PDB file of C-alpha atoms in Angstrom:
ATOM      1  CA  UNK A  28      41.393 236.478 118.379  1.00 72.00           C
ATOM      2  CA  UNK A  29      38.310 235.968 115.861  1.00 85.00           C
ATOM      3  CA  UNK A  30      36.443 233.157 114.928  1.00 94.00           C
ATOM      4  CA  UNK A  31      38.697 230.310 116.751  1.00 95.00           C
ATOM      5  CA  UNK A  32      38.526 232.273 119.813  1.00 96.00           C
ATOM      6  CA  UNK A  33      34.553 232.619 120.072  1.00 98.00           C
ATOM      7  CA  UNK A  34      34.474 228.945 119.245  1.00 97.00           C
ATOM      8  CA  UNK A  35      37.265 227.957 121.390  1.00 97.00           C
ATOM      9  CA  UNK A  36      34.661 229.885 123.916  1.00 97.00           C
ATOM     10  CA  UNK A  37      31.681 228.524 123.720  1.00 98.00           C
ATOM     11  CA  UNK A  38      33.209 224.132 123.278  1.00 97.00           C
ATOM     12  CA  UNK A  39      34.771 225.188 126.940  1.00 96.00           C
ATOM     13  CA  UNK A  40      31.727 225.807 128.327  1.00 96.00           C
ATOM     14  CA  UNK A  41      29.635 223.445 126.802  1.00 96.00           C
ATOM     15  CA  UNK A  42      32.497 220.909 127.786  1.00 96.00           C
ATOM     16  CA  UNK A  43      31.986 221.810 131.814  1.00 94.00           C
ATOM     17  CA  UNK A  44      28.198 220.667 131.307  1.00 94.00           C
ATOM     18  CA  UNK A  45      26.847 224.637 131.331  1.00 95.00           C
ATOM     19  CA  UNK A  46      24.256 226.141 129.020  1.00 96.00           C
ATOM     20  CA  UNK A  47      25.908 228.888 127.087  1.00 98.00           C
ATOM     21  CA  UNK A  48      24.751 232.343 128.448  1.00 98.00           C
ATOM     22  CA  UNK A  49      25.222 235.478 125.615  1.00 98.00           C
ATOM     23  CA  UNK A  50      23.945 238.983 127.570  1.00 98.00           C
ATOM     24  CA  UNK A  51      23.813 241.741 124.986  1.00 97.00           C
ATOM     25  CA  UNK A  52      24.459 245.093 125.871  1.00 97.00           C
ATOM     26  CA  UNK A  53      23.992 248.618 124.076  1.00 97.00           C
ATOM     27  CA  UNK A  54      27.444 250.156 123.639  1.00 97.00           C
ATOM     28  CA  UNK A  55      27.337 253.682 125.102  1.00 97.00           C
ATOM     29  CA  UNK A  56      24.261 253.094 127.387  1.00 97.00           C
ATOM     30  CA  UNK A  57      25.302 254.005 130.828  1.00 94.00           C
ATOM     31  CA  UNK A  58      28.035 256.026 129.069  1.00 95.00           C
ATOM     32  CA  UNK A  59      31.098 254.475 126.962  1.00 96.00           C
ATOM     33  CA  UNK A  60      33.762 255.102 129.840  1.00 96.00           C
ATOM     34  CA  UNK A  61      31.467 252.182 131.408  1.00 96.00           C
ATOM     35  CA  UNK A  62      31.595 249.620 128.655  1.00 97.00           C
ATOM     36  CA  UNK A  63      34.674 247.479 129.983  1.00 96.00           C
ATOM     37  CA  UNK A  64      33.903 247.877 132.975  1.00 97.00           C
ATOM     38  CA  UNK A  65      30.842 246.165 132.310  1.00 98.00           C
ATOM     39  CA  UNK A  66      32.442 243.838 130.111  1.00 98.00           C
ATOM     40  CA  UNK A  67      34.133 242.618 132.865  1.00 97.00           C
ATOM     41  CA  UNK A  68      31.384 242.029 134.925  1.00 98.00           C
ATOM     42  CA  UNK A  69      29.381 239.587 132.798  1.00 98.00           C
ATOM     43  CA  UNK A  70      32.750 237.953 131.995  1.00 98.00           C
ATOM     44  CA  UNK A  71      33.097 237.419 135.566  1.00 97.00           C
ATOM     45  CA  UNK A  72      29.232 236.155 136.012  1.00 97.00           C
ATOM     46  CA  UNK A  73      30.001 233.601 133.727  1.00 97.00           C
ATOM     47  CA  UNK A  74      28.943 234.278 130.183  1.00 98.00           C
ATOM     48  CA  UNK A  75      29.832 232.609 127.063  1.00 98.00           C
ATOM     49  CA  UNK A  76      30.240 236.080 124.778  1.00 98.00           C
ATOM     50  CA  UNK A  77      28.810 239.375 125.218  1.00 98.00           C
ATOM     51  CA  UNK A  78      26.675 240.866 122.165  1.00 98.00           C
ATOM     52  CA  UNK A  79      27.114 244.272 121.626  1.00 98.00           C
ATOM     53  CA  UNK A  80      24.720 246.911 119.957  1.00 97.00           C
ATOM     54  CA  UNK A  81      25.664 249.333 118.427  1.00 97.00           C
ATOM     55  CA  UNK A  82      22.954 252.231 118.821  1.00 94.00           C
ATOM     56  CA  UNK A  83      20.968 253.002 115.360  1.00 90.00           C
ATOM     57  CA  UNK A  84      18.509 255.466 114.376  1.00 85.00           C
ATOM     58  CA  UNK A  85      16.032 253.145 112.869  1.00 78.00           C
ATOM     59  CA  UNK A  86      16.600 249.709 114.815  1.00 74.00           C
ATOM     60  CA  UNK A  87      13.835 247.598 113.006  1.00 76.00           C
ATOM     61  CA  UNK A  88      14.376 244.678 114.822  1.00 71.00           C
ATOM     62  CA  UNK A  89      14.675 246.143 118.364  1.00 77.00           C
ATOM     63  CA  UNK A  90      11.637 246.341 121.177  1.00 79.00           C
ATOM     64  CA  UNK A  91      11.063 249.378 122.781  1.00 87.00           C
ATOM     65  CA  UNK A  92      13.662 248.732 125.621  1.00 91.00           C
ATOM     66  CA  UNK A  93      16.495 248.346 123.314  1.00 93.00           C
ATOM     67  CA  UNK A  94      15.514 251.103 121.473  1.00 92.00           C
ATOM     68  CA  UNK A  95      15.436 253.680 124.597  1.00 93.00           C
ATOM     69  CA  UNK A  96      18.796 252.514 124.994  1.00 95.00           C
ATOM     70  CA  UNK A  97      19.962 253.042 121.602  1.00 95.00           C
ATOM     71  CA  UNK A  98      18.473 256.342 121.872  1.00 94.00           C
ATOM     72  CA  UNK A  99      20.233 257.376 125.455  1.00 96.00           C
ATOM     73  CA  UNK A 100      23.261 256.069 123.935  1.00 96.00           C
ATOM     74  CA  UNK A 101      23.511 258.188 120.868  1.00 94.00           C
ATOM     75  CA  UNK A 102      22.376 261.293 123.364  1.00 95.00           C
ATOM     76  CA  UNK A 103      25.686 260.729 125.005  1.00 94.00           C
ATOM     77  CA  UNK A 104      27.169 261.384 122.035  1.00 95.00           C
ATOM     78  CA  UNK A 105      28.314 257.196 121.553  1.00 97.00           C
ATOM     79  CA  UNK A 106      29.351 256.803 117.842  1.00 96.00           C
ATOM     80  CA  UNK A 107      30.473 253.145 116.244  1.00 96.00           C
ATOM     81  CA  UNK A 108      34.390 254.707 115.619  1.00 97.00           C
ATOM     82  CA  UNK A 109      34.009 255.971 119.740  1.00 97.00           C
ATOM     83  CA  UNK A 110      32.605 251.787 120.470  1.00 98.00           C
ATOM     84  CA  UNK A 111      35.566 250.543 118.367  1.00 98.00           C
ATOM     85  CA  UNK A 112      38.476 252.997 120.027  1.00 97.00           C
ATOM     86  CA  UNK A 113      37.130 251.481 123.502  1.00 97.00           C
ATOM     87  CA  UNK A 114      37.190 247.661 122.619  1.00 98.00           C
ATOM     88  CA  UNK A 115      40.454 248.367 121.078  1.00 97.00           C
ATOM     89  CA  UNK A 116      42.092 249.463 124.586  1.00 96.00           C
ATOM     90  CA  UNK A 117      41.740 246.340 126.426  1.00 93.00           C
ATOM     91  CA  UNK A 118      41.791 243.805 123.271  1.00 95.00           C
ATOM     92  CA  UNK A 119      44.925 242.176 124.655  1.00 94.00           C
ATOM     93  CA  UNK A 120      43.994 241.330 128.210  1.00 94.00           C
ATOM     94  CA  UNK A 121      40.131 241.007 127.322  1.00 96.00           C
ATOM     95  CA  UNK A 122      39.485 236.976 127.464  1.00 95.00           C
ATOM     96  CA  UNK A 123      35.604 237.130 126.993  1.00 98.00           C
ATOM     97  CA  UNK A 124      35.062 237.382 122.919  1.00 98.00           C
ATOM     98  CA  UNK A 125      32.758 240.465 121.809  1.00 98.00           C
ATOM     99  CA  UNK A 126      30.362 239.827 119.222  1.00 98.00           C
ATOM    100  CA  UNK A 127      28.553 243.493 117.595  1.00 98.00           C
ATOM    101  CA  UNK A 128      25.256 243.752 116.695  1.00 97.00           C
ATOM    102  CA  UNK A 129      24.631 245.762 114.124  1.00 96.00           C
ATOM    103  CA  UNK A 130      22.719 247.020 111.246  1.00 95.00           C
ATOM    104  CA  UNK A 131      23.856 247.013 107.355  1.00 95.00           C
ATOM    105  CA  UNK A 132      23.772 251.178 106.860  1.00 95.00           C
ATOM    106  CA  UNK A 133      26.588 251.950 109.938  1.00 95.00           C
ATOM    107  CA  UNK A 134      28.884 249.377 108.041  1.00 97.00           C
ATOM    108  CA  UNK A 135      27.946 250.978 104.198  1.00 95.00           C
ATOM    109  CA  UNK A 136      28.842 254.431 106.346  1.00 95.00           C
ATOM    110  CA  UNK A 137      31.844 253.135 107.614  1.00 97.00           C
ATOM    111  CA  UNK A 138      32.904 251.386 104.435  1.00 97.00           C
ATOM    112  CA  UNK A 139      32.727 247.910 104.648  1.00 97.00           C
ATOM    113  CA  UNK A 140      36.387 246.700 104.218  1.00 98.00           C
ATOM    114  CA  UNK A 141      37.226 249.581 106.617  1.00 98.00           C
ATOM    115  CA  UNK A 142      34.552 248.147 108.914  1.00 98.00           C
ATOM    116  CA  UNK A 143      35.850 244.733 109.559  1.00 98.00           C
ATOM    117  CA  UNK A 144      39.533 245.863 109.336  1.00 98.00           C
ATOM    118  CA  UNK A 145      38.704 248.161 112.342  1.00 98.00           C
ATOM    119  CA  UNK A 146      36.773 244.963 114.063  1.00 98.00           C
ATOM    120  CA  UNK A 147      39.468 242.869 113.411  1.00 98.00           C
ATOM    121  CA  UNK A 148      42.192 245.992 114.802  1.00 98.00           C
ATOM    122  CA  UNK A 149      39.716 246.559 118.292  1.00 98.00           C
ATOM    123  CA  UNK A 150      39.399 242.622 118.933  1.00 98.00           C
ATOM    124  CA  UNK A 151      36.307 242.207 118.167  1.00 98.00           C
ATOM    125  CA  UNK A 152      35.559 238.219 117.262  1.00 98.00           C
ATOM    126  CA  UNK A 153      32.101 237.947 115.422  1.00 98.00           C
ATOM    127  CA  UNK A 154      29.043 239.980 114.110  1.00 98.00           C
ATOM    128  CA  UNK A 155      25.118 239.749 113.611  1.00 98.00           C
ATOM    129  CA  UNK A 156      23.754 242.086 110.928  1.00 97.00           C
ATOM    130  CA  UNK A 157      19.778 241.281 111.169  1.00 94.00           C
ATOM    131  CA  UNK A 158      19.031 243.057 108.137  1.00 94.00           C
ATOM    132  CA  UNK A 159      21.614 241.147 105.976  1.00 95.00           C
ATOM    133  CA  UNK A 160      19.477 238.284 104.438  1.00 92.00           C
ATOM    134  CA  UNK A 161      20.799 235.407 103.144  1.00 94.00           C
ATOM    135  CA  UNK A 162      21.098 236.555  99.329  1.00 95.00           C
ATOM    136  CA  UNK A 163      22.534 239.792 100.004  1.00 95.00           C
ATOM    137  CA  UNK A 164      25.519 239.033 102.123  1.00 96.00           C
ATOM    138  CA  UNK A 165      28.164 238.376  99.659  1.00 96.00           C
ATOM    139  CA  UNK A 166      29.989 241.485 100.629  1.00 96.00           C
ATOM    140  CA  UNK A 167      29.982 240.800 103.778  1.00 97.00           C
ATOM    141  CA  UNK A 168      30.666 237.275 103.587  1.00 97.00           C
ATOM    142  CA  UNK A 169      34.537 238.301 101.800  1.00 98.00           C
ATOM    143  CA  UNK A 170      35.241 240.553 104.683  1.00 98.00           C
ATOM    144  CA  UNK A 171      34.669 238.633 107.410  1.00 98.00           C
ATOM    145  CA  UNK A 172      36.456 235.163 106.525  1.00 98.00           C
ATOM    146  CA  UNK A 173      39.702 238.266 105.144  1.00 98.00           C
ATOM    147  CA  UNK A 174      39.252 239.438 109.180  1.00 98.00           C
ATOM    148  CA  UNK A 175      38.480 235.970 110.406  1.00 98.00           C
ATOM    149  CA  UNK A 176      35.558 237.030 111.890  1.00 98.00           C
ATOM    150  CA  UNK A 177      32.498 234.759 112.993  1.00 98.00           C
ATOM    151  CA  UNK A 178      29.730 235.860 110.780  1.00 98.00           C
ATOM    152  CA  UNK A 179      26.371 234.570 112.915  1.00 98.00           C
ATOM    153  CA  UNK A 180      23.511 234.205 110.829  1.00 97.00           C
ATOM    154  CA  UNK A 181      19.843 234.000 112.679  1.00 96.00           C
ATOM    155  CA  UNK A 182      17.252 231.376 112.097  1.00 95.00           C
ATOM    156  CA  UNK A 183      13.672 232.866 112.449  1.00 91.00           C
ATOM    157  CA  UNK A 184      10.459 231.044 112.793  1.00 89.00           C
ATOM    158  CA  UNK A 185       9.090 231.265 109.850  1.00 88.00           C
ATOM    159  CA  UNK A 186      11.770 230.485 108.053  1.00 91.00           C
ATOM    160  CA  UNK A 187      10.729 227.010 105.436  1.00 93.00           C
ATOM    161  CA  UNK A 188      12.944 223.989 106.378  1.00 93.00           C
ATOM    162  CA  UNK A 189      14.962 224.195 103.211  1.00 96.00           C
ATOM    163  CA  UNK A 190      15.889 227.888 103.946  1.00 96.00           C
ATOM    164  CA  UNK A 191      16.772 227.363 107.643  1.00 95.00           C
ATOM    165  CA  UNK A 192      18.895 224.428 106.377  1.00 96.00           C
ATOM    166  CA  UNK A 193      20.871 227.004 104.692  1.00 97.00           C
ATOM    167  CA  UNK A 194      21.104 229.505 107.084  1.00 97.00           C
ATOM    168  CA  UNK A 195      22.172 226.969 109.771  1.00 96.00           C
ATOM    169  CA  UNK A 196      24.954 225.730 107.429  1.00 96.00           C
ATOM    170  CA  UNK A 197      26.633 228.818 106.845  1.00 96.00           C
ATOM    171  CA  UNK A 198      26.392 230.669 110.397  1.00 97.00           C
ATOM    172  CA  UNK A 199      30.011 230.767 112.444  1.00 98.00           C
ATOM    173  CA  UNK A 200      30.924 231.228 115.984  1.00 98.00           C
ATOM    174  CA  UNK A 201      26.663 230.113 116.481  1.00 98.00           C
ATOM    175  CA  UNK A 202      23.852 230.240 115.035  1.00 98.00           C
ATOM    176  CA  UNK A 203      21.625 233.142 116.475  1.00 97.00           C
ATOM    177  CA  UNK A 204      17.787 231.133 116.641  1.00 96.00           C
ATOM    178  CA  UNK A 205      14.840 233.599 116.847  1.00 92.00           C
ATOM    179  CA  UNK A 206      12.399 232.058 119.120  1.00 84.00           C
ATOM    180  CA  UNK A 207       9.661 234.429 118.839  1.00 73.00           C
ATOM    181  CA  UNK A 208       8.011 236.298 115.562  1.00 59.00           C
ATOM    182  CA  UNK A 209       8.539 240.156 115.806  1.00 47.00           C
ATOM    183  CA  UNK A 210      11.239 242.440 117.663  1.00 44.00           C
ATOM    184  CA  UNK A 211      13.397 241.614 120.695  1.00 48.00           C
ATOM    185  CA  UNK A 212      11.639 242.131 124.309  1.00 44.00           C
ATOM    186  CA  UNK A 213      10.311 240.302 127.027  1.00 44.00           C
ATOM    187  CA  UNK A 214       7.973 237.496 126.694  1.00 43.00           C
ATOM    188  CA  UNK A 215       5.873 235.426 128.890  1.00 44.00           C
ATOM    189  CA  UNK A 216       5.236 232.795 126.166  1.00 44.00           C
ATOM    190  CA  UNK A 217       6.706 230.757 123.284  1.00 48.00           C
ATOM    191  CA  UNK A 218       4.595 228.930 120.356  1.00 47.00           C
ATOM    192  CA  UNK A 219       4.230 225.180 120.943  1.00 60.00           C
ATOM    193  CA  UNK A 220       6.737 224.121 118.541  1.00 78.00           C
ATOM    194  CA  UNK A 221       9.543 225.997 119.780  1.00 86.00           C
ATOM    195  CA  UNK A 222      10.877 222.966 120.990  1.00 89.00           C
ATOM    196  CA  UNK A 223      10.667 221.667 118.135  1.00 91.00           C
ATOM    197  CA  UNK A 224      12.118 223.901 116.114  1.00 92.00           C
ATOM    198  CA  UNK A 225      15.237 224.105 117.978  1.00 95.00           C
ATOM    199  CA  UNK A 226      15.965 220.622 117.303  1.00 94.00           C
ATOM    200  CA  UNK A 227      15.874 220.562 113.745  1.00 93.00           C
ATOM    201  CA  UNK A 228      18.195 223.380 113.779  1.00 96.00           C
ATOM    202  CA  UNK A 229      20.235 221.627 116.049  1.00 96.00           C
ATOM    203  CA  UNK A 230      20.332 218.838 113.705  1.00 96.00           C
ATOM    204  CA  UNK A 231      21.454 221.170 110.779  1.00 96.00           C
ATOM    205  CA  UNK A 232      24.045 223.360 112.461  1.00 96.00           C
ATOM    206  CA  UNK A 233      27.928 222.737 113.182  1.00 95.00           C
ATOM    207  CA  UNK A 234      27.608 225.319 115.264  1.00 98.00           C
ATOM    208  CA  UNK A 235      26.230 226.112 118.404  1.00 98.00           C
ATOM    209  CA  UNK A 236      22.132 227.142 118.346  1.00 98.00           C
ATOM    210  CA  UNK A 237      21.251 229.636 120.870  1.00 98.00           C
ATOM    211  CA  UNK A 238      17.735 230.946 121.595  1.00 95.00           C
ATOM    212  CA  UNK A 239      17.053 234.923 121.542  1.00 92.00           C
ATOM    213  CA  UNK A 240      14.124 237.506 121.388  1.00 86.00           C
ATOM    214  CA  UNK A 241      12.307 237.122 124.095  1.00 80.00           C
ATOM    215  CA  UNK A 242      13.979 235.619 127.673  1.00 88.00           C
ATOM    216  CA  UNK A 243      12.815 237.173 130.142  1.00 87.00           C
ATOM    217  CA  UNK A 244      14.402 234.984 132.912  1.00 90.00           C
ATOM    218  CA  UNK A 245      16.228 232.094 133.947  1.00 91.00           C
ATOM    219  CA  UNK A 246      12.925 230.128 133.925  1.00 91.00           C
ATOM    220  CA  UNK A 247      12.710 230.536 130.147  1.00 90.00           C
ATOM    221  CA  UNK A 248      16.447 230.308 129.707  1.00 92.00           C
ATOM    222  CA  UNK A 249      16.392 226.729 130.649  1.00 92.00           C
ATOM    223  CA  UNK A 250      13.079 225.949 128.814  1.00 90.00           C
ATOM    224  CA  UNK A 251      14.433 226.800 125.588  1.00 92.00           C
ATOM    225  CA  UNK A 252      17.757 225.642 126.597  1.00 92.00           C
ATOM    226  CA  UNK A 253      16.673 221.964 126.867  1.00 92.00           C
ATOM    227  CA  UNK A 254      16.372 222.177 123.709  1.00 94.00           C
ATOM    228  CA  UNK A 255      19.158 223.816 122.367  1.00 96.00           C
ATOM    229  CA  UNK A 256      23.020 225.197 123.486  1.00 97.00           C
ATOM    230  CA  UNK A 257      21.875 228.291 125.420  1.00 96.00           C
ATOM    231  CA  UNK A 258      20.088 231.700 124.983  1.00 96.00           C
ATOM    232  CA  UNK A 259      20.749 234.893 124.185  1.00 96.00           C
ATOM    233  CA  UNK A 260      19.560 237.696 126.434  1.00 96.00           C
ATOM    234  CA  UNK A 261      18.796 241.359 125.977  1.00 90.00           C
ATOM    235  CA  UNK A 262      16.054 243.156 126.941  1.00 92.00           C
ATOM    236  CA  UNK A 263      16.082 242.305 130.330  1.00 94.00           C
ATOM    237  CA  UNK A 264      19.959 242.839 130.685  1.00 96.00           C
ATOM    238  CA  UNK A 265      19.629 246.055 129.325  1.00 96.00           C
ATOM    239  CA  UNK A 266      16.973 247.153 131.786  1.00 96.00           C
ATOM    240  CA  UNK A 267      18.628 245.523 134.683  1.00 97.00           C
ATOM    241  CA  UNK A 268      21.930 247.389 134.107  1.00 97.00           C
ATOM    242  CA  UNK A 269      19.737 250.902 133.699  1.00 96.00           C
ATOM    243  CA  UNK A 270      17.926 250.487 136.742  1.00 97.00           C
ATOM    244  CA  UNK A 271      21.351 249.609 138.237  1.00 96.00           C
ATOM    245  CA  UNK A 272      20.546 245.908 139.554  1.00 97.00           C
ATOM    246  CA  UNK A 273      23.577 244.232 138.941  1.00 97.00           C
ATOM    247  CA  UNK A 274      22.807 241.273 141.381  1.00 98.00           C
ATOM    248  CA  UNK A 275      19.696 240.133 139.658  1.00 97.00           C
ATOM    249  CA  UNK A 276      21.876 239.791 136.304  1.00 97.00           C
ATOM    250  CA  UNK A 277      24.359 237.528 137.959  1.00 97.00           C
ATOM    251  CA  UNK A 278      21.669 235.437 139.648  1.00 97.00           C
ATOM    252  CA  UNK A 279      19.732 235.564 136.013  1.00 97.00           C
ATOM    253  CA  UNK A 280      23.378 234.196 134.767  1.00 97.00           C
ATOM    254  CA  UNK A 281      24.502 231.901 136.928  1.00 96.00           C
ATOM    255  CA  UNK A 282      20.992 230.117 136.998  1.00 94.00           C
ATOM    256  CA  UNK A 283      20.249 230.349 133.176  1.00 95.00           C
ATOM    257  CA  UNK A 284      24.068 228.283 132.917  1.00 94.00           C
ATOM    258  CA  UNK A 285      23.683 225.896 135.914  1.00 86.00           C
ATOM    259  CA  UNK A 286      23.274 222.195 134.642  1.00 74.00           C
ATOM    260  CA  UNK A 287      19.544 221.054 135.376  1.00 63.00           C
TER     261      UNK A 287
END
């Protein structure tokens, strides 16, 4: 369980020659007696980890698709203790790790201590807290290497090199790589250096460097992916699973992670 196990992960994968493929999901979306269910599924498609959300009143770095989801979600009366009681059920025979998205004021709610112990109790292996810079995550920082959970830092674009030097040093499990300026949601462009700037993160992270904001589809997924470990994908799972189309996220999976 924890940080060995997401790494353990994603070297297997990257070992049999695939891309790594990370689908996040909002918890609760669909309805929370759904959640392994569909935790299963993407394990099955092939996926590297699944990120989950956790839904959030004021989800500042969330497009408008994760954010209707967030806000059916919390309708159905999905809370982060309800998320946590769920993952907790199947932690033992679970094999894919579960990685929660989250923002800082659900943790300061929860307490943070009491946070991460209940992480660590439901199985969960690493977390991304987007609103968490770099300078204000000593807190955080204690409580996750106590659970020995991943702590995955992002990487954004306009980030200066000496700062994204930093970031990529420090991230666990991977290192989250923003590949677009603004929220999450689908793209049909990248800037020119994109490329670019996935190498040099590359070159400065022990970690894996995924791709995220932005892939819209397995096209994209292996343009950025030439240039780094793999993507991250949300909006577009999110939609797919609301409008039910469970087939097109497999195919979007299994030809984001084929070799090229």
């Amino acid at each position: 369980m924890g940080k060995q196990k997401l790494s353990n992960h994603l070297q297997k994968k990257l070992a049999a020659n695939e891309k790594l493929f990370i689908p996040y999901i909002m918890a609760g979306d669909g309805g929370l007696e759904n959640l392994e269910e569909r935790i299963q599924f993407l394990d099955d498609a092939g996926v590297a980890a699944i990120e989950l959300g956790i839904p959030f009143s004021d989800p500042v770095a969330d497009g408008p698709v994760i954010q209707e989801a967030g806000i059916r979600a919390r309708k159905s009366g999905t809370t982060l203790k309800k998320i946590l009681d769920v993952l907790e059920r199947k932690k033992d025979s679970r094999t894919v790790p579960i990685v929660l998205m989250t923002y800082i004021n659900p943790i300061y709610k929860f307490g943070i201590a009491n946070f991460f112990e209940a992480c660590k109790q439901a199985g969960v292996d690493g977390v991304i807290i987007p609103d968490v810079p770099m300078e204000e995550e000593q807190d955080i920082a204690v409580e996750t290497t106590k659970q020995d959970i991943a702590f995955i830092r992002l990487a954004a674009l306009t980030s200066p090199e000496d700062r994204l030097k930093q970031i990529a040093e420090r991230s666990e499990g991977f290192l989250y790589a923003v590949s677009v300026t603004g929220t999450t949601g689908e793209r049909a462009t990248y800037v020119d250096h994109i490329d670019t700037y996935l190498q040099s993160l590359k070159t400065f992270a022990n970690v894996p460097v995924l791709a995220g904001f932005g892939v819209s589809n397995s096209e994209q997924a292996k343009t950025l992916g030439a240039s780094c470990d793999g993507v991250i994908v949300g909006s577009s799972i999110v939609r797919l699973f609301h409008e039910q189309k469970t087939d097109d996220i497999k195919a979007f999976i299994q030809e984001s992670i084929r070799p090229s």
